[in-house]
PDB file of C-alpha atoms in Angstrom:
ATOM      1  CA  SER B 130     -13.241  -3.073 -14.596  1.00 81.00           C
ATOM      2  CA  GLN B 131      -9.615  -2.448 -13.839  1.00 84.00           C
ATOM      3  CA  THR B 132      -7.115  -5.205 -13.178  1.00 91.00           C
ATOM      4  CA  ILE B 133      -3.441  -5.229 -12.377  1.00 95.00           C
ATOM      5  CA  HIS B 134      -1.053  -8.046 -13.204  1.00 95.00           C
ATOM      6  CA  GLN B 135       2.401  -8.824 -11.909  1.00 96.00           C
ATOM      7  CA  TRP B 136       4.785 -11.539 -12.927  1.00 93.00           C
ATOM      8  CA  PRO B 137       6.411 -13.662 -12.026  1.00 94.00           C
ATOM      9  CA  ALA B 138       4.655 -14.550  -8.778  1.00 93.00           C
ATOM     10  CA  THR B 139       7.825 -15.956  -7.243  1.00 95.00           C
ATOM     11  CA  LEU B 140      11.463 -15.749  -8.247  1.00 96.00           C
ATOM     12  CA  VAL B 141      14.709 -17.152  -6.895  1.00 97.00           C
ATOM     13  CA  GLN B 142      17.835 -15.514  -8.255  1.00 97.00           C
ATOM     14  CA  PRO B 143      21.554 -15.735  -7.434  1.00 97.00           C
ATOM     15  CA  VAL B 144      23.471 -12.733  -6.165  1.00 97.00           C
ATOM     16  CA  GLY B 145      24.850 -10.694  -9.055  1.00 96.00           C
ATOM     17  CA  SER B 146      22.200 -11.774 -11.556  1.00 97.00           C
ATOM     18  CA  PRO B 147      19.909  -9.295 -13.352  1.00 97.00           C
ATOM     19  CA  LEU B 148      16.269  -8.723 -12.509  1.00 96.00           C
ATOM     20  CA  SER B 149      13.189  -7.724 -14.450  1.00 96.00           C
ATOM     21  CA  LEU B 150       9.748  -7.592 -12.858  1.00 97.00           C
ATOM     22  CA  GLU B 151       6.774  -6.529 -14.911  1.00 96.00           C
ATOM     23  CA  CYS B 152       3.494  -4.903 -13.971  1.00 97.00           C
ATOM     24  CA  THR B 153       0.614  -4.147 -16.319  1.00 97.00           C
ATOM     25  CA  VAL B 154      -2.712  -2.459 -15.690  1.00 96.00           C
ATOM     26  CA  GLU B 155      -5.902  -2.963 -17.685  1.00 94.00           C
ATOM     27  CA  GLY B 156      -9.076  -0.949 -17.836  1.00 92.00           C
ATOM     28  CA  THR B 157      -7.742   2.515 -17.103  1.00 89.00           C
ATOM     29  CA  SER B 158      -5.767   5.181 -18.907  1.00 89.00           C
ATOM     30  CA  ASN B 159      -2.859   7.309 -17.727  1.00 91.00           C
ATOM     31  CA  PRO B 160      -2.704   5.849 -14.227  1.00 92.00           C
ATOM     32  CA  ASN B 161      -0.107   6.758 -11.647  1.00 92.00           C
ATOM     33  CA  LEU B 162       2.045   3.691 -11.094  1.00 94.00           C
ATOM     34  CA  TYR B 163       4.058   2.652  -8.057  1.00 94.00           C
ATOM     35  CA  TRP B 164       6.612   0.045  -7.010  1.00 95.00           C
ATOM     36  CA  TYR B 165       6.830  -0.929  -3.348  1.00 94.00           C
ATOM     37  CA  ARG B 166       9.034  -3.413  -1.542  1.00 94.00           C
ATOM     38  CA  GLN B 167       8.263  -5.223   1.669  1.00 92.00           C
ATOM     39  CA  ALA B 168      11.144  -6.936   3.418  1.00 88.00           C
ATOM     40  CA  ALA B 169      10.313  -9.910   5.628  1.00 82.00           C
ATOM     41  CA  GLY B 170       8.381  -8.756   8.703  1.00 77.00           C
ATOM     42  CA  ARG B 171       8.574  -5.111   7.699  1.00 79.00           C
ATOM     43  CA  GLY B 172       6.248  -2.442   6.340  1.00 82.00           C
ATOM     44  CA  LEU B 173       5.955  -1.368   2.731  1.00 88.00           C
ATOM     45  CA  GLN B 174       8.588   0.932   1.327  1.00 90.00           C
ATOM     46  CA  LEU B 175       7.817   3.063  -1.732  1.00 90.00           C
ATOM     47  CA  LEU B 176      10.591   2.593  -4.293  1.00 93.00           C
ATOM     48  CA  PHE B 177       9.433   4.374  -7.448  1.00 94.00           C
ATOM     49  CA  TYR B 178       6.413   6.156  -8.799  1.00 91.00           C
ATOM     50  CA  SER B 179       5.437   7.363 -12.249  1.00 92.00           C
ATOM     51  CA  ILE B 180       2.893   9.906 -13.414  1.00 89.00           C
ATOM     52  CA  GLY B 181       3.336   9.154 -17.117  1.00 90.00           C
ATOM     53  CA  ILE B 182       5.314   7.386 -19.820  1.00 92.00           C
ATOM     54  CA  GLY B 183       9.026   7.845 -19.294  1.00 89.00           C
ATOM     55  CA  GLN B 184       8.485   9.822 -16.064  1.00 91.00           C
ATOM     56  CA  ILE B 185       9.987   8.030 -13.095  1.00 92.00           C
ATOM     57  CA  SER B 186      10.674   9.339  -9.611  1.00 90.00           C
ATOM     58  CA  SER B 187      12.863   7.432  -7.190  1.00 89.00           C
ATOM     59  CA  GLU B 188      12.098   7.549  -3.502  1.00 84.00           C
ATOM     60  CA  VAL B 189      15.222   5.907  -2.105  1.00 78.00           C
ATOM     61  CA  PRO B 190      18.715   5.348  -3.479  1.00 70.00           C
ATOM     62  CA  GLN B 191      19.237   1.697  -4.222  1.00 79.00           C
ATOM     63  CA  ASN B 192      20.348  -1.009  -6.550  1.00 87.00           C
ATOM     64  CA  LEU B 193      17.138  -0.913  -8.576  1.00 94.00           C
ATOM     65  CA  SER B 194      15.699   1.100 -11.445  1.00 95.00           C
ATOM     66  CA  ALA B 195      12.263   1.464 -12.982  1.00 96.00           C
ATOM     67  CA  SER B 196      10.954   2.187 -16.442  1.00 96.00           C
ATOM     68  CA  ARG B 197       7.572   2.898 -17.980  1.00 96.00           C
ATOM     69  CA  PRO B 198       7.776   2.123 -21.687  1.00 94.00           C
ATOM     70  CA  GLN B 199       4.012   2.184 -22.185  1.00 94.00           C
ATOM     71  CA  ASP B 200       1.132   3.918 -20.451  1.00 95.00           C
ATOM     72  CA  ARG B 201       0.049   0.852 -18.498  1.00 95.00           C
ATOM     73  CA  GLN B 202       3.330  -0.997 -18.130  1.00 96.00           C
ATOM     74  CA  PHE B 203       5.791  -0.529 -15.300  1.00 97.00           C
ATOM     75  CA  ILE B 204       9.045  -2.471 -15.059  1.00 97.00           C
ATOM     76  CA  LEU B 205      11.415  -2.875 -12.132  1.00 96.00           C
ATOM     77  CA  SER B 206      14.973  -3.846 -12.965  1.00 96.00           C
ATOM     78  CA  SER B 207      18.390  -4.459 -11.555  1.00 95.00           C
ATOM     79  CA  LYS B 208      21.701  -5.147 -13.285  1.00 95.00           C
ATOM     80  CA  LYS B 209      23.167  -7.050 -10.327  1.00 95.00           C
ATOM     81  CA  LEU B 210      21.059  -8.300  -7.449  1.00 96.00           C
ATOM     82  CA  LEU B 211      22.178  -8.072  -3.845  1.00 95.00           C
ATOM     83  CA  LEU B 212      21.090 -10.264  -0.948  1.00 94.00           C
ATOM     84  CA  SER B 213      19.315  -7.230   0.492  1.00 92.00           C
ATOM     85  CA  ASP B 214      17.081  -7.045  -2.587  1.00 94.00           C
ATOM     86  CA  SER B 215      15.081 -10.021  -1.342  1.00 94.00           C
ATOM     87  CA  GLY B 216      11.507  -9.173  -0.501  1.00 95.00           C
ATOM     88  CA  PHE B 217       7.923  -8.924  -1.634  1.00 95.00           C
ATOM     89  CA  TYR B 218       7.567  -6.485  -4.535  1.00 97.00           C
ATOM     90  CA  LEU B 219       4.229  -4.856  -5.092  1.00 96.00           C
ATOM     91  CA  CYS B 220       3.009  -2.767  -7.989  1.00 97.00           C
ATOM     92  CA  ALA B 221       0.089  -0.384  -7.543  1.00 95.00           C
ATOM     93  CA  TRP B 222      -1.897   2.055  -9.614  1.00 94.00           C
ATOM     94  CA  SER B 223      -4.080   5.057  -8.862  1.00 90.00           C
ATOM     95  CA  VAL B 224      -5.904   7.878 -10.505  1.00 84.00           C
ATOM     96  CA  THR B 225      -6.346  11.244  -8.889  1.00 67.00           C
ATOM     97  CA  SER B 226      -8.930  10.022  -6.379  1.00 61.00           C
ATOM     98  CA  GLY B 227      -6.104   8.850  -4.178  1.00 67.00           C
ATOM     99  CA  GLU B 228      -6.990   5.233  -3.625  1.00 86.00           C
ATOM    100  CA  GLN B 229      -4.241   2.872  -4.665  1.00 90.00           C
ATOM    101  CA  PHE B 230      -4.926  -0.580  -6.026  1.00 92.00           C
ATOM    102  CA  PHE B 231      -2.272  -3.200  -5.532  1.00 94.00           C
ATOM    103  CA  GLY B 232      -1.243  -6.168  -7.586  1.00 95.00           C
ATOM    104  CA  PRO B 233      -0.680  -9.698  -6.267  1.00 94.00           C
ATOM    105  CA  GLY B 234       3.041  -9.134  -5.783  1.00 95.00           C
ATOM    106  CA  THR B 235       6.274 -10.924  -6.653  1.00 96.00           C
ATOM    107  CA  ARG B 236       8.199 -12.708  -3.936  1.00 95.00           C
ATOM    108  CA  LEU B 237      11.919 -12.423  -4.730  1.00 96.00           C
ATOM    109  CA  THR B 238      14.553 -14.473  -2.976  1.00 96.00           C
ATOM    110  CA  VAL B 239      18.180 -13.661  -3.691  1.00 96.00           C
ATOM    111  CA  LEU B 240      20.604 -16.426  -2.716  1.00 96.00           C
TER     112      LEU B 240
ATOM    113  CA  ASP P 250       3.786  13.936   5.645  1.00 58.00           C
ATOM    114  CA  ALA P 251       2.278  13.455   9.061  1.00 63.00           C
ATOM    115  CA  LYS P 252       3.439  10.446  11.038  1.00 86.00           C
ATOM    116  CA  THR P 253       0.984   7.906  12.423  1.00 92.00           C
ATOM    117  CA  THR P 254       1.223   5.731  15.533  1.00 94.00           C
ATOM    118  CA  GLN P 255      -0.640   2.445  15.886  1.00 96.00           C
ATOM    119  CA  PRO P 256      -0.501  -0.376  18.425  1.00 97.00           C
ATOM    120  CA  PRO P 257       1.548  -3.267  17.040  1.00 95.00           C
ATOM    121  CA  SER P 258      -1.106  -5.903  17.642  1.00 97.00           C
ATOM    122  CA  MET P 259      -4.687  -6.465  18.777  1.00 97.00           C
ATOM    123  CA  ASP P 260      -7.002  -9.422  19.289  1.00 97.00           C
ATOM    124  CA  CYS P 261     -10.720  -9.568  18.654  1.00 96.00           C
ATOM    125  CA  ALA P 262     -13.331 -12.296  19.065  1.00 97.00           C
ATOM    126  CA  GLU P 263     -15.223 -13.313  15.965  1.00 97.00           C
ATOM    127  CA  GLY P 264     -18.541 -11.472  15.706  1.00 96.00           C
ATOM    128  CA  ARG P 265     -17.453  -8.648  17.942  1.00 97.00           C
ATOM    129  CA  ALA P 266     -16.510  -5.145  16.854  1.00 97.00           C
ATOM    130  CA  ALA P 267     -12.832  -4.497  16.237  1.00 98.00           C
ATOM    131  CA  ASN P 268     -11.747  -0.951  17.079  1.00 98.00           C
ATOM    132  CA  LEU P 269      -8.329  -0.058  15.719  1.00 98.00           C
ATOM    133  CA  PRO P 270      -6.881   3.241  16.956  1.00 97.00           C
ATOM    134  CA  CYS P 271      -4.458   5.565  15.195  1.00 97.00           C
ATOM    135  CA  ASN P 272      -2.731   8.709  16.386  1.00 96.00           C
ATOM    136  CA  HIS P 273      -1.774  11.399  13.869  1.00 93.00           C
ATOM    137  CA  SER P 274      -1.192  14.467  16.012  1.00 92.00           C
ATOM    138  CA  THR P 275       0.803  16.361  13.343  1.00 90.00           C
ATOM    139  CA  ILE P 276      -1.803  16.025  10.610  1.00 90.00           C
ATOM    140  CA  SER P 277      -2.247  19.082   8.392  1.00 86.00           C
ATOM    141  CA  GLY P 278      -5.588  20.605   7.556  1.00 83.00           C
ATOM    142  CA  ASN P 279      -5.674  19.293   3.996  1.00 83.00           C
ATOM    143  CA  GLU P 280      -4.422  15.769   4.728  1.00 86.00           C
ATOM    144  CA  TYR P 281      -6.746  12.793   4.614  1.00 88.00           C
ATOM    145  CA  VAL P 282      -6.627   9.709   6.808  1.00 92.00           C
ATOM    146  CA  TYR P 283      -6.536   6.470   4.825  1.00 92.00           C
ATOM    147  CA  TRP P 284      -6.862   2.910   6.029  1.00 95.00           C
ATOM    148  CA  TYR P 285      -5.548  -0.126   4.184  1.00 95.00           C
ATOM    149  CA  ARG P 286      -5.187  -3.713   5.240  1.00 96.00           C
ATOM    150  CA  GLN P 287      -2.860  -6.474   4.117  1.00 94.00           C
ATOM    151  CA  ILE P 288      -3.824 -10.082   4.427  1.00 94.00           C
ATOM    152  CA  HIS P 289      -0.843 -12.398   4.626  1.00 88.00           C
ATOM    153  CA  SER P 290       1.086 -12.718   1.337  1.00 85.00           C
ATOM    154  CA  GLN P 291      -1.273 -10.411  -0.541  1.00 90.00           C
ATOM    155  CA  GLY P 292      -1.094  -6.798  -1.646  1.00 91.00           C
ATOM    156  CA  PRO P 293      -2.697  -4.128   0.540  1.00 93.00           C
ATOM    157  CA  GLN P 294      -6.402  -3.459   0.116  1.00 94.00           C
ATOM    158  CA  TYR P 295      -8.010  -0.053   0.444  1.00 93.00           C
ATOM    159  CA  ILE P 296     -10.640   0.127   3.185  1.00 95.00           C
ATOM    160  CA  ILE P 297     -11.799   3.685   3.753  1.00 94.00           C
ATOM    161  CA  HIS P 298     -10.626   7.274   4.017  1.00 92.00           C
ATOM    162  CA  GLY P 299     -11.829  10.536   5.525  1.00 92.00           C
ATOM    163  CA  LEU P 300     -10.944  14.174   6.097  1.00 90.00           C
ATOM    164  CA  LYS P 301     -12.883  15.373   9.127  1.00 90.00           C
ATOM    165  CA  ASN P 302     -16.330  13.757   9.070  1.00 88.00           C
ATOM    166  CA  ASN P 303     -17.014  10.203  10.098  1.00 94.00           C
ATOM    167  CA  GLU P 304     -17.296   7.817   7.173  1.00 95.00           C
ATOM    168  CA  THR P 305     -18.926   4.441   6.656  1.00 96.00           C
ATOM    169  CA  ASN P 306     -18.868   1.959   3.803  1.00 95.00           C
ATOM    170  CA  GLU P 307     -19.598  -1.715   3.360  1.00 94.00           C
ATOM    171  CA  MET P 308     -16.309  -2.706   4.957  1.00 94.00           C
ATOM    172  CA  ALA P 309     -15.877  -0.421   7.940  1.00 97.00           C
ATOM    173  CA  SER P 310     -16.526   2.854   9.717  1.00 98.00           C
ATOM    174  CA  LEU P 311     -13.971   5.593  10.309  1.00 98.00           C
ATOM    175  CA  ILE P 312     -14.315   7.868  13.312  1.00 97.00           C
ATOM    176  CA  ILE P 313     -12.095  10.972  13.294  1.00 96.00           C
ATOM    177  CA  THR P 314     -11.831  13.100  16.415  1.00 96.00           C
ATOM    178  CA  GLU P 315     -12.846  16.726  16.208  1.00 94.00           C
ATOM    179  CA  ASP P 316      -9.246  17.928  16.506  1.00 94.00           C
ATOM    180  CA  ARG P 317      -8.271  15.345  13.834  1.00 94.00           C
ATOM    181  CA  LYS P 318      -5.334  14.178  15.921  1.00 95.00           C
ATOM    182  CA  SER P 319      -6.583  10.616  16.098  1.00 96.00           C
ATOM    183  CA  SER P 320      -8.985   8.229  14.434  1.00 97.00           C
ATOM    184  CA  THR P 321     -10.500   4.790  14.923  1.00 97.00           C
ATOM    185  CA  LEU P 322     -11.287   2.187  12.315  1.00 98.00           C
ATOM    186  CA  ILE P 323     -14.256   0.055  13.290  1.00 98.00           C
ATOM    187  CA  LEU P 324     -15.002  -3.361  11.843  1.00 97.00           C
ATOM    188  CA  PRO P 325     -18.516  -3.859  13.236  1.00 97.00           C
ATOM    189  CA  HIS P 326     -18.658  -7.661  13.143  1.00 95.00           C
ATOM    190  CA  ALA P 327     -15.176  -9.074  12.764  1.00 96.00           C
ATOM    191  CA  THR P 328     -14.736 -12.400  10.972  1.00 97.00           C
ATOM    192  CA  LEU P 329     -11.747 -14.710  10.754  1.00 97.00           C
ATOM    193  CA  ARG P 330     -11.091 -13.324   7.261  1.00 96.00           C
ATOM    194  CA  ASP P 331     -10.489  -9.896   8.790  1.00 97.00           C
ATOM    195  CA  THR P 332      -7.234 -11.153  10.312  1.00 97.00           C
ATOM    196  CA  ALA P 333      -4.643  -8.894   8.698  1.00 97.00           C
ATOM    197  CA  VAL P 334      -2.250  -6.014   9.238  1.00 96.00           C
ATOM    198  CA  TYR P 335      -4.130  -2.711   9.233  1.00 97.00           C
ATOM    199  CA  TYR P 336      -2.327   0.445   8.147  1.00 95.00           C
ATOM    200  CA  CYS P 337      -3.389   3.962   9.058  1.00 95.00           C
ATOM    201  CA  ILE P 338      -1.883   6.461   6.620  1.00 92.00           C
ATOM    202  CA  VAL P 339      -1.987  10.206   6.379  1.00 89.00           C
ATOM    203  CA  ARG P 340      -1.763  10.931   2.723  1.00 82.00           C
ATOM    204  CA  GLY P 341       0.899  13.261   1.503  1.00 64.00           C
ATOM    205  CA  ARG P 342       0.441  14.957  -1.835  1.00 59.00           C
ATOM    206  CA  SER P 343       3.072  15.574  -4.410  1.00 58.00           C
ATOM    207  CA  TYR P 344       2.732  16.714  -7.976  1.00 50.00           C
ATOM    208  CA  ASN P 345      -0.103  14.637  -9.405  1.00 55.00           C
ATOM    209  CA  THR P 346       0.676  11.621  -7.273  1.00 60.00           C
ATOM    210  CA  ASP P 347      -0.794  10.187  -4.136  1.00 68.00           C
ATOM    211  CA  LYS P 348       2.191   8.798  -2.338  1.00 74.00           C
ATOM    212  CA  LEU P 349       1.319   6.576   0.579  1.00 80.00           C
ATOM    213  CA  ILE P 350       3.789   6.212   3.414  1.00 80.00           C
ATOM    214  CA  PHE P 351       3.130   2.889   5.140  1.00 85.00           C
ATOM    215  CA  GLY P 352       4.145   2.387   8.749  1.00 85.00           C
ATOM    216  CA  THR P 353       4.271  -0.962  10.527  1.00 86.00           C
ATOM    217  CA  GLY P 354       0.512  -1.079  11.144  1.00 93.00           C
ATOM    218  CA  THR P 355      -1.553  -3.070  13.636  1.00 96.00           C
ATOM    219  CA  ARG P 356      -1.681  -6.830  13.325  1.00 96.00           C
ATOM    220  CA  LEU P 357      -5.300  -7.781  14.070  1.00 98.00           C
ATOM    221  CA  GLN P 358      -5.924 -11.389  15.028  1.00 98.00           C
ATOM    222  CA  VAL P 359      -9.572 -12.451  15.003  1.00 97.00           C
ATOM    223  CA  PHE P 360     -10.126 -15.628  16.993  1.00 96.00           C
ATOM    224  CA  PRO P 361     -13.111 -18.021  17.037  1.00 95.00           C
TER     225      PRO P 361
END
């Protein structure tokens, strides 16, 4: 069966510090991968998606970047965090059937 | 991608059916209606999807009107664990991806 992992579960970082969030998927090959962010009390916003290794599409301009160094690994990064980067970050995967499967999320607080 | 409109909140008594409406009047002929839910502090969970026919699975039923401009998600016997935010999404397609555009959803509160 397929599983998706995200870490860390929670993170508190100072403004201006770097960020690296990791997502890995097990039990499937060549999945589509997604990063979403949910600000407090808001809906989910799609940040990035990837259809293959090294192929990243950005949905909104922002202070973040994404990379996919391996087929089942998706990384979200920032060189300098802003206060507005705080939120709940969710990774998801799908195959062509259309259903997306979400990870447990990382709650990021930028102080 | 078609836009969806949902009521911000609903209440339902435990054991009763919860009927969650969604309007998607600009839906295109090849767009599916998807429903997800998000329990507090967790990632969204897929519930069901449909194109034009009504659908049922172990979690819920999806009723789509004949003109496809609206749909209703039915939880036949709501439990306290069904308290969550429910998202109705019309799925847009892009090259080999299935991008989901989440709105603000309906916050369903199931009470004892």
